[in-house]
PDB file of C-alpha atoms in Angstrom:
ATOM      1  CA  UNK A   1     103.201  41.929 233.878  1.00 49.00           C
ATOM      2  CA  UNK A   2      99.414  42.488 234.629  1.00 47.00           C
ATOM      3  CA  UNK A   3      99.617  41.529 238.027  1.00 49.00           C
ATOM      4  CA  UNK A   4     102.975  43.465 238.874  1.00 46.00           C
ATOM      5  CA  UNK A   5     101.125  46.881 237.851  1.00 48.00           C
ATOM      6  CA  UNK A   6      97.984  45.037 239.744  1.00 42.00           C
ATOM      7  CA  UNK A   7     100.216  45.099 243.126  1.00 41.00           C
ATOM      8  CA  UNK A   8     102.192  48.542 242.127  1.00 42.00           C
ATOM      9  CA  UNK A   9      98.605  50.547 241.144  1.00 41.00           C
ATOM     10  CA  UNK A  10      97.570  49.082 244.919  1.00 46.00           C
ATOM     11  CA  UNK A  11     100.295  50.103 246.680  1.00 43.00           C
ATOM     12  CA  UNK A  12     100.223  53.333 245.178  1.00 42.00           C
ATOM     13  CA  UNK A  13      96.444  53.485 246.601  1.00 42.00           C
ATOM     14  CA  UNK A  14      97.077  52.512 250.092  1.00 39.00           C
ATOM     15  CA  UNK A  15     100.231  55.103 250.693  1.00 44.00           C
ATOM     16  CA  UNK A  16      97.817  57.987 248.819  1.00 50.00           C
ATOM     17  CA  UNK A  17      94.597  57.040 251.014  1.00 46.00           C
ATOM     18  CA  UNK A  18      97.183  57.008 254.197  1.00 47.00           C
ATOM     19  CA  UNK A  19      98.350  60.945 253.331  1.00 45.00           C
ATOM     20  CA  UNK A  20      95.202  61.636 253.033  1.00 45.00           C
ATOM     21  CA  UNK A  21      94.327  60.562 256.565  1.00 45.00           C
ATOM     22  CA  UNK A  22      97.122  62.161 257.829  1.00 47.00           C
ATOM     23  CA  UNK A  23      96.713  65.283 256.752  1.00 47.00           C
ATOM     24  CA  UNK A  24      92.717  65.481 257.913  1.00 49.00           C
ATOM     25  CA  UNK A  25      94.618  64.429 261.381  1.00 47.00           C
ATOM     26  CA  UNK A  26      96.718  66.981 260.755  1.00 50.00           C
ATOM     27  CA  UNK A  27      99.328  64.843 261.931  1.00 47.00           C
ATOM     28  CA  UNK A  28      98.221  64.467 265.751  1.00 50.00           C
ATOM     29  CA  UNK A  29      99.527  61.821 267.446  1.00 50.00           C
ATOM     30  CA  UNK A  30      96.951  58.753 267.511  1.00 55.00           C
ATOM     31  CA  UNK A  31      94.557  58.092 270.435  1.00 73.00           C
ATOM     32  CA  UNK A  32      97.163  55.531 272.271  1.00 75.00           C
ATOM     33  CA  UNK A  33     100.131  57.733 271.581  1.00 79.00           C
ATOM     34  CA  UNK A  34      98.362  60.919 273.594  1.00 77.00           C
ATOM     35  CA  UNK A  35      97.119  58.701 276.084  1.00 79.00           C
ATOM     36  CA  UNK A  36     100.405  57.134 276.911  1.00 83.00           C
ATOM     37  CA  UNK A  37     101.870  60.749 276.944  1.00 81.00           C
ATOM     38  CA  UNK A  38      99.456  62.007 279.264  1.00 81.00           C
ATOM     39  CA  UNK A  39     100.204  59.328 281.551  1.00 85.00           C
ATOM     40  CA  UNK A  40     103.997  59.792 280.993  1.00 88.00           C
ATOM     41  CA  UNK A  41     103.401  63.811 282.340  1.00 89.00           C
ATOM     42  CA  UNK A  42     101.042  62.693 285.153  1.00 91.00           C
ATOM     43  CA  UNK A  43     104.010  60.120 286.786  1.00 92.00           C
ATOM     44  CA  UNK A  44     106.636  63.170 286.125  1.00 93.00           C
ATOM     45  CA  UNK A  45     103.776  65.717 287.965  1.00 94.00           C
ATOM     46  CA  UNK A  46     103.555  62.810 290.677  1.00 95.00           C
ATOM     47  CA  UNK A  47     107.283  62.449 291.151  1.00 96.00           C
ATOM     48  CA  UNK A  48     107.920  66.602 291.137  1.00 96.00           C
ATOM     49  CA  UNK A  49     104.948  66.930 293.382  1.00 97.00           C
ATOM     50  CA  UNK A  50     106.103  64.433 296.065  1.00 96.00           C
ATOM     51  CA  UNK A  51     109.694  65.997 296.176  1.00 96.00           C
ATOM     52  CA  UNK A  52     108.062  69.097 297.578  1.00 97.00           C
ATOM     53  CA  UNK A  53     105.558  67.329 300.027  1.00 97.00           C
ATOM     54  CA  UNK A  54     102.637  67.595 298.006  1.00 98.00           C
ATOM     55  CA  UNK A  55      99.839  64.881 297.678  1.00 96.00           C
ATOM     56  CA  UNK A  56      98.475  64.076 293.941  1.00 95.00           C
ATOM     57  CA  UNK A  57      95.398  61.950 293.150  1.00 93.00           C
ATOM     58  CA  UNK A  58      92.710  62.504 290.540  1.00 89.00           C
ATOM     59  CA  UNK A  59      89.945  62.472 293.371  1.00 92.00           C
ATOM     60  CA  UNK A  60      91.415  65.670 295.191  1.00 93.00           C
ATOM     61  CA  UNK A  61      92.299  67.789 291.751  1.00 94.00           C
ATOM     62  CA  UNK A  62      90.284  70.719 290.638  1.00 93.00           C
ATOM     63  CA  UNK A  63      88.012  70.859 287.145  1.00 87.00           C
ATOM     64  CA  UNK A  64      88.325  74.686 286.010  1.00 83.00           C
ATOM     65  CA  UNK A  65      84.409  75.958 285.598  1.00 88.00           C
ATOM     66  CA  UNK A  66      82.907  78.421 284.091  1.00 93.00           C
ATOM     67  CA  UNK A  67      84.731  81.656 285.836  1.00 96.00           C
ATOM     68  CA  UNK A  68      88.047  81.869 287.156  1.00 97.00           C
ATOM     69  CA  UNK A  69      90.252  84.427 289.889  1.00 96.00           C
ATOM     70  CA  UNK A  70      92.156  87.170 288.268  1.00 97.00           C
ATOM     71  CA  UNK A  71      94.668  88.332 290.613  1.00 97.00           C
ATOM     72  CA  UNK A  72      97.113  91.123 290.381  1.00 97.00           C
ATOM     73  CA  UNK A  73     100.126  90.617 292.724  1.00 96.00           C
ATOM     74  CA  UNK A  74     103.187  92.753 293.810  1.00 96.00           C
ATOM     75  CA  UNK A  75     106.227  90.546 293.607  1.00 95.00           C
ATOM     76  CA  UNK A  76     109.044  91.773 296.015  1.00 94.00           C
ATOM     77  CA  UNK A  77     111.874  89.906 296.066  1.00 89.00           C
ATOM     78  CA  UNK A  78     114.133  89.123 299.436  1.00 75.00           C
ATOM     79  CA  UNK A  79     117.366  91.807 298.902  1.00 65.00           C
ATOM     80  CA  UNK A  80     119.581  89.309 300.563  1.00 63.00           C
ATOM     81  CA  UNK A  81     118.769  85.571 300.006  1.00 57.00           C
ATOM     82  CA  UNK A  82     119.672  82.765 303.251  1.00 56.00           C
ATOM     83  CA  UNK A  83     122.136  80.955 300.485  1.00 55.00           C
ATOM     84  CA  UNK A  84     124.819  82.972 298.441  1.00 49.00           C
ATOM     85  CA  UNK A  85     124.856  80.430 296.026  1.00 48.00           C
ATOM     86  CA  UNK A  86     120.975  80.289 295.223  1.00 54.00           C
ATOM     87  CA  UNK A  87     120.466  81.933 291.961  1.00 62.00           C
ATOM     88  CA  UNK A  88     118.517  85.303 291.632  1.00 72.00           C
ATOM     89  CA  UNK A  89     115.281  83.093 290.023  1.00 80.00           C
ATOM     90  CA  UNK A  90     115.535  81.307 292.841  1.00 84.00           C
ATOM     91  CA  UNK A  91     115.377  83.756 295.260  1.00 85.00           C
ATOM     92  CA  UNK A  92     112.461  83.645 297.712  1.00 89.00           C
ATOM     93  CA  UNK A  93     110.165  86.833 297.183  1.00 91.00           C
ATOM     94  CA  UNK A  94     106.973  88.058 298.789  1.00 93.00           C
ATOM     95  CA  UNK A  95     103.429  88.111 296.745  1.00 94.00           C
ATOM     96  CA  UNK A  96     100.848  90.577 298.055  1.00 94.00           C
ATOM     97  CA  UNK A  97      97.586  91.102 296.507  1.00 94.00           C
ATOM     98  CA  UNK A  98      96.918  94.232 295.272  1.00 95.00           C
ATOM     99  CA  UNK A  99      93.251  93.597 293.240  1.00 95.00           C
ATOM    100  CA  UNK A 100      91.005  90.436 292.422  1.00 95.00           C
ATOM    101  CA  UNK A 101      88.116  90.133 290.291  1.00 96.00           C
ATOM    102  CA  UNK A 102      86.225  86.853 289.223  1.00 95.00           C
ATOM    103  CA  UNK A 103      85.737  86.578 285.695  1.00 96.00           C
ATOM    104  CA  UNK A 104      84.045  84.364 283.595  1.00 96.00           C
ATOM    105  CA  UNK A 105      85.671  82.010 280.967  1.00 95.00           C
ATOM    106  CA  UNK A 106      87.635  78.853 281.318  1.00 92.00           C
ATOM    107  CA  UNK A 107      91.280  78.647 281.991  1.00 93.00           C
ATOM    108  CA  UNK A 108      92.927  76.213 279.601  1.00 89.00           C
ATOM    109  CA  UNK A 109      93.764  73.083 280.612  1.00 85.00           C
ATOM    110  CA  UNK A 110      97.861  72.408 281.618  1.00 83.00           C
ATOM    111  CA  UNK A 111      98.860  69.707 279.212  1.00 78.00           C
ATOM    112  CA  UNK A 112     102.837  69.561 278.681  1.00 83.00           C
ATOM    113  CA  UNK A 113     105.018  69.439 281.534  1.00 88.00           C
ATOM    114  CA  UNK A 114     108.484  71.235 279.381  1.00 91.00           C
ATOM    115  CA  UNK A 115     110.010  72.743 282.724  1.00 94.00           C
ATOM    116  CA  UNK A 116     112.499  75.552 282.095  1.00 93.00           C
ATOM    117  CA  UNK A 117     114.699  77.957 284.928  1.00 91.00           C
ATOM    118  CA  UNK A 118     112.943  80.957 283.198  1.00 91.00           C
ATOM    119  CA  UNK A 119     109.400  79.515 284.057  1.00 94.00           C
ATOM    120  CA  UNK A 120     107.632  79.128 287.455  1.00 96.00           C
ATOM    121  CA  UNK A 121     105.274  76.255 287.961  1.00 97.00           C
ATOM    122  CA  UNK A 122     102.486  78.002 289.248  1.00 97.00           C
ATOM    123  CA  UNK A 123      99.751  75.790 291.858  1.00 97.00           C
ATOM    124  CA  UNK A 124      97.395  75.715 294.557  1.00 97.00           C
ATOM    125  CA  UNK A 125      96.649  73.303 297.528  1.00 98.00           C
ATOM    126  CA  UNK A 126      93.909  72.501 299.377  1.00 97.00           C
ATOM    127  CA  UNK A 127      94.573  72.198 303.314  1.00 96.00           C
ATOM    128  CA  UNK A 128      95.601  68.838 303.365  1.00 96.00           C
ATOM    129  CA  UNK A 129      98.230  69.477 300.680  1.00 97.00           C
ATOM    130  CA  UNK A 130      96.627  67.830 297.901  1.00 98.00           C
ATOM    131  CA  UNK A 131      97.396  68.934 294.758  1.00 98.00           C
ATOM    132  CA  UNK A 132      94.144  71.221 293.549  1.00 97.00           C
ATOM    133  CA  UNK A 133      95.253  72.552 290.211  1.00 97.00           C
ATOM    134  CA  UNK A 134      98.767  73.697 288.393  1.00 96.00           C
ATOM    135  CA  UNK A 135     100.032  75.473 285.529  1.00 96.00           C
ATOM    136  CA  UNK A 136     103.616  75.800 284.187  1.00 95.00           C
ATOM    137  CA  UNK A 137     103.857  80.115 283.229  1.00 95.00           C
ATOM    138  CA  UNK A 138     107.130  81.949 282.076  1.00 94.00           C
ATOM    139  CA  UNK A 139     108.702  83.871 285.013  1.00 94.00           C
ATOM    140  CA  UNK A 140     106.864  86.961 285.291  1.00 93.00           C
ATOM    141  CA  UNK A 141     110.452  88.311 287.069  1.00 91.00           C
ATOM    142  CA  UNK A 142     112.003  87.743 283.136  1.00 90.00           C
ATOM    143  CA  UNK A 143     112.161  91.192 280.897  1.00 88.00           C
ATOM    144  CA  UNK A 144     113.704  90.372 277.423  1.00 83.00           C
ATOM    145  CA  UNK A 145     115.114  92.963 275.330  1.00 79.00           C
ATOM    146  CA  UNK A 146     117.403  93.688 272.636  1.00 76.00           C
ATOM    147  CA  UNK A 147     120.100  96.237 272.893  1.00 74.00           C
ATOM    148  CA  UNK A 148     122.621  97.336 270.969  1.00 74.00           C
ATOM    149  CA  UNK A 149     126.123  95.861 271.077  1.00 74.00           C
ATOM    150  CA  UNK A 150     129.480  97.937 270.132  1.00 76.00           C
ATOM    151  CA  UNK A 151     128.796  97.491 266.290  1.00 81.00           C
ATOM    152  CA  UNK A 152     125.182  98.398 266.702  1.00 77.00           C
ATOM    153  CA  UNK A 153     123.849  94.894 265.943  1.00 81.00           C
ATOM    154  CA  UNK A 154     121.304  94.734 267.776  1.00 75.00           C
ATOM    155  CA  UNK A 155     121.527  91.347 270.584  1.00 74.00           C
ATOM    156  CA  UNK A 156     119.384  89.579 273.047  1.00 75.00           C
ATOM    157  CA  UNK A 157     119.670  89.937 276.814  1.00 79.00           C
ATOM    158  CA  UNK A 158     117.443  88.962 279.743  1.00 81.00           C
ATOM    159  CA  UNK A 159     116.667  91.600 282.413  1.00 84.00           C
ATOM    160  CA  UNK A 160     116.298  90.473 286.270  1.00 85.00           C
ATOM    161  CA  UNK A 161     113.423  92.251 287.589  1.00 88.00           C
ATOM    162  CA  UNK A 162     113.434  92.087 291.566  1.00 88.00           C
ATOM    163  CA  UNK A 163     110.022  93.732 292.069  1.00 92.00           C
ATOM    164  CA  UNK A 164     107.224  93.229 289.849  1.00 94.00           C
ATOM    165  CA  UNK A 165     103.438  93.572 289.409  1.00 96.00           C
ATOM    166  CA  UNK A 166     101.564  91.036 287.514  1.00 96.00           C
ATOM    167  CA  UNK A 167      98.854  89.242 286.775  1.00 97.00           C
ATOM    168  CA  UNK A 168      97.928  85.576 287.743  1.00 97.00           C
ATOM    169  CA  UNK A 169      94.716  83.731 286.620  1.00 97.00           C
ATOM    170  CA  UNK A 170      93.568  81.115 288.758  1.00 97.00           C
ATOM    171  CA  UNK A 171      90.660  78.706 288.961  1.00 96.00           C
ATOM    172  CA  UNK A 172      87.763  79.984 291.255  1.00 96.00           C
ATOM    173  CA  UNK A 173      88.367  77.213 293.484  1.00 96.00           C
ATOM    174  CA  UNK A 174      86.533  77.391 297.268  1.00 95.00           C
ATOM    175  CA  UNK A 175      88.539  74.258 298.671  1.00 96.00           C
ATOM    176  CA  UNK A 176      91.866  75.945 297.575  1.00 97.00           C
ATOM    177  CA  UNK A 177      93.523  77.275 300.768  1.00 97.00           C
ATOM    178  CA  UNK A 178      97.118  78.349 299.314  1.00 98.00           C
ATOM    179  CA  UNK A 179      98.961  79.388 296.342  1.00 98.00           C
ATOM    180  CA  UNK A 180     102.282  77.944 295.646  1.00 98.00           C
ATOM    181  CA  UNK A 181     105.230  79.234 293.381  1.00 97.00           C
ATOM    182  CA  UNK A 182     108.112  76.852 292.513  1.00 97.00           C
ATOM    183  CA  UNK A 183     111.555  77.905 290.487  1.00 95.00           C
ATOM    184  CA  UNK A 184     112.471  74.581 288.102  1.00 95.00           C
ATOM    185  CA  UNK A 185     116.039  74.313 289.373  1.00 93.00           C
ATOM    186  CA  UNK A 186     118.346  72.019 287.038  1.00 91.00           C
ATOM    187  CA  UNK A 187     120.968  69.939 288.473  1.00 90.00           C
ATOM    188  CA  UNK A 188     122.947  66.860 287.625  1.00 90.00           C
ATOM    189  CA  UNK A 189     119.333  64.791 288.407  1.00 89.00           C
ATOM    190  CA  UNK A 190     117.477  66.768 286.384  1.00 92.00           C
ATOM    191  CA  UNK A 191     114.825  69.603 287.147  1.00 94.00           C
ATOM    192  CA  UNK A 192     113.926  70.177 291.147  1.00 95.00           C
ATOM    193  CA  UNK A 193     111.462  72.233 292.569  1.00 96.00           C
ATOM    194  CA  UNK A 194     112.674  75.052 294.480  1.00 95.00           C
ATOM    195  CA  UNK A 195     109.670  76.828 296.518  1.00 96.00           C
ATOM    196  CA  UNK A 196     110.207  80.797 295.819  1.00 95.00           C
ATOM    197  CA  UNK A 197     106.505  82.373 297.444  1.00 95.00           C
ATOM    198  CA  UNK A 198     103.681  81.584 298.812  1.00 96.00           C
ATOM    199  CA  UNK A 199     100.026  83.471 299.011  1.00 96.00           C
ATOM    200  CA  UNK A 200      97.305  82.334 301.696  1.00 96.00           C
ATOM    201  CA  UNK A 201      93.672  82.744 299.276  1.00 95.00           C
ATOM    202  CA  UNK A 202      91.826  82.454 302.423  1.00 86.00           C
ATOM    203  CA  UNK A 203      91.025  85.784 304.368  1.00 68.00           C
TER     204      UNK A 203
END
């Protein structure tokens, strides 16, 4: 009897003490687990990457510094795209700069790789097309709003916006020749990268 309240008082001990590291985790995945995850995303980023012609290797991308590019661009979207069945997201449009200013800070680090059709994958290149730096940002084209429907409740709809200004913040990146913009397309394979614009960030 002793030793079955001996084994039940320990087992009580060992499932307390492992709550207790749990919740001073905060329940974060473990070393190996993130690890394995982050090399999960950097295959996908490979596999995306090469679709579209672009290199990837740790030895060509960019570590974000201390200041960073903010750039306002115009967005104009093409009236009448090449292909009747490409969607209006993605449409090719034109990006013009309109103001830049270097700032200081550091741009967070891209970590999940969660592609949507109402995002744009957002990246630049160096001139040999190595991949310098990415980030995954919801499509700036994208106004939500909630209107009214014929019993005045209100509802959810998503506005296409053709022409846009916005705001982009890049790394302040000297070996970075171009920035890239790519529409996450679905199909029956899964998520495709469909180029949409394209800004030189050499003068």
């Amino acid at each position: 009897m002793i030793n079955a309240r001996l084994l039940l008082l320990s087992a009580l001990l060992v499932t307390q003490a492992s709550l207790i590291a749990r919740a001073q985790t905060g329940g974060k995945q473990s070393s190996p687990d993130k690890r394995q995850s982050e090399v999960l995303n950097e295959q996908r980023l490979a596999s995306l990457m090469s679709a579209v012609g672009i290199r990837v290797d740790q030895a060509s991308r960019f570590t974000p510094g201390l200041t960073y590019q903010s750039l306002r661009l115009r967005l104009t979207t093409d009236t009448k795209p090449a292909n009747a069945a490409i969607t209006s997201l993605a449409q090719k449009f034109t990006s013009s700069i309109t103001s830049s200013e270097r700032r200081s800070g550091q741009l967070p680090r891209q970590r999940s790789l969660e592609l949507s059709s109402q995002h744009v994958v957002l990246l630049t290149v160096d001139n040999a097309n190595h991949l310098r730096w990415w980030s995954l940002i919801p499509d700036p084209r994208i106004l939500r709003a909630e209107e009214p429907d014929a019993s005045n409740r209100l509802s959810g709809t998503i506005i296409y916006q053709p022409n846009v200004e916005t705001i982009f913040e890049i790394p302040d990146d000297p070996v970075a020749t171009e920035l890239r913009l790519y529409h996450p397309q679905w199909t029956e394979d899964g998520f495709v990268l469909t180029l949409v614009s394209t800004l030189s960030l050499k003068n």
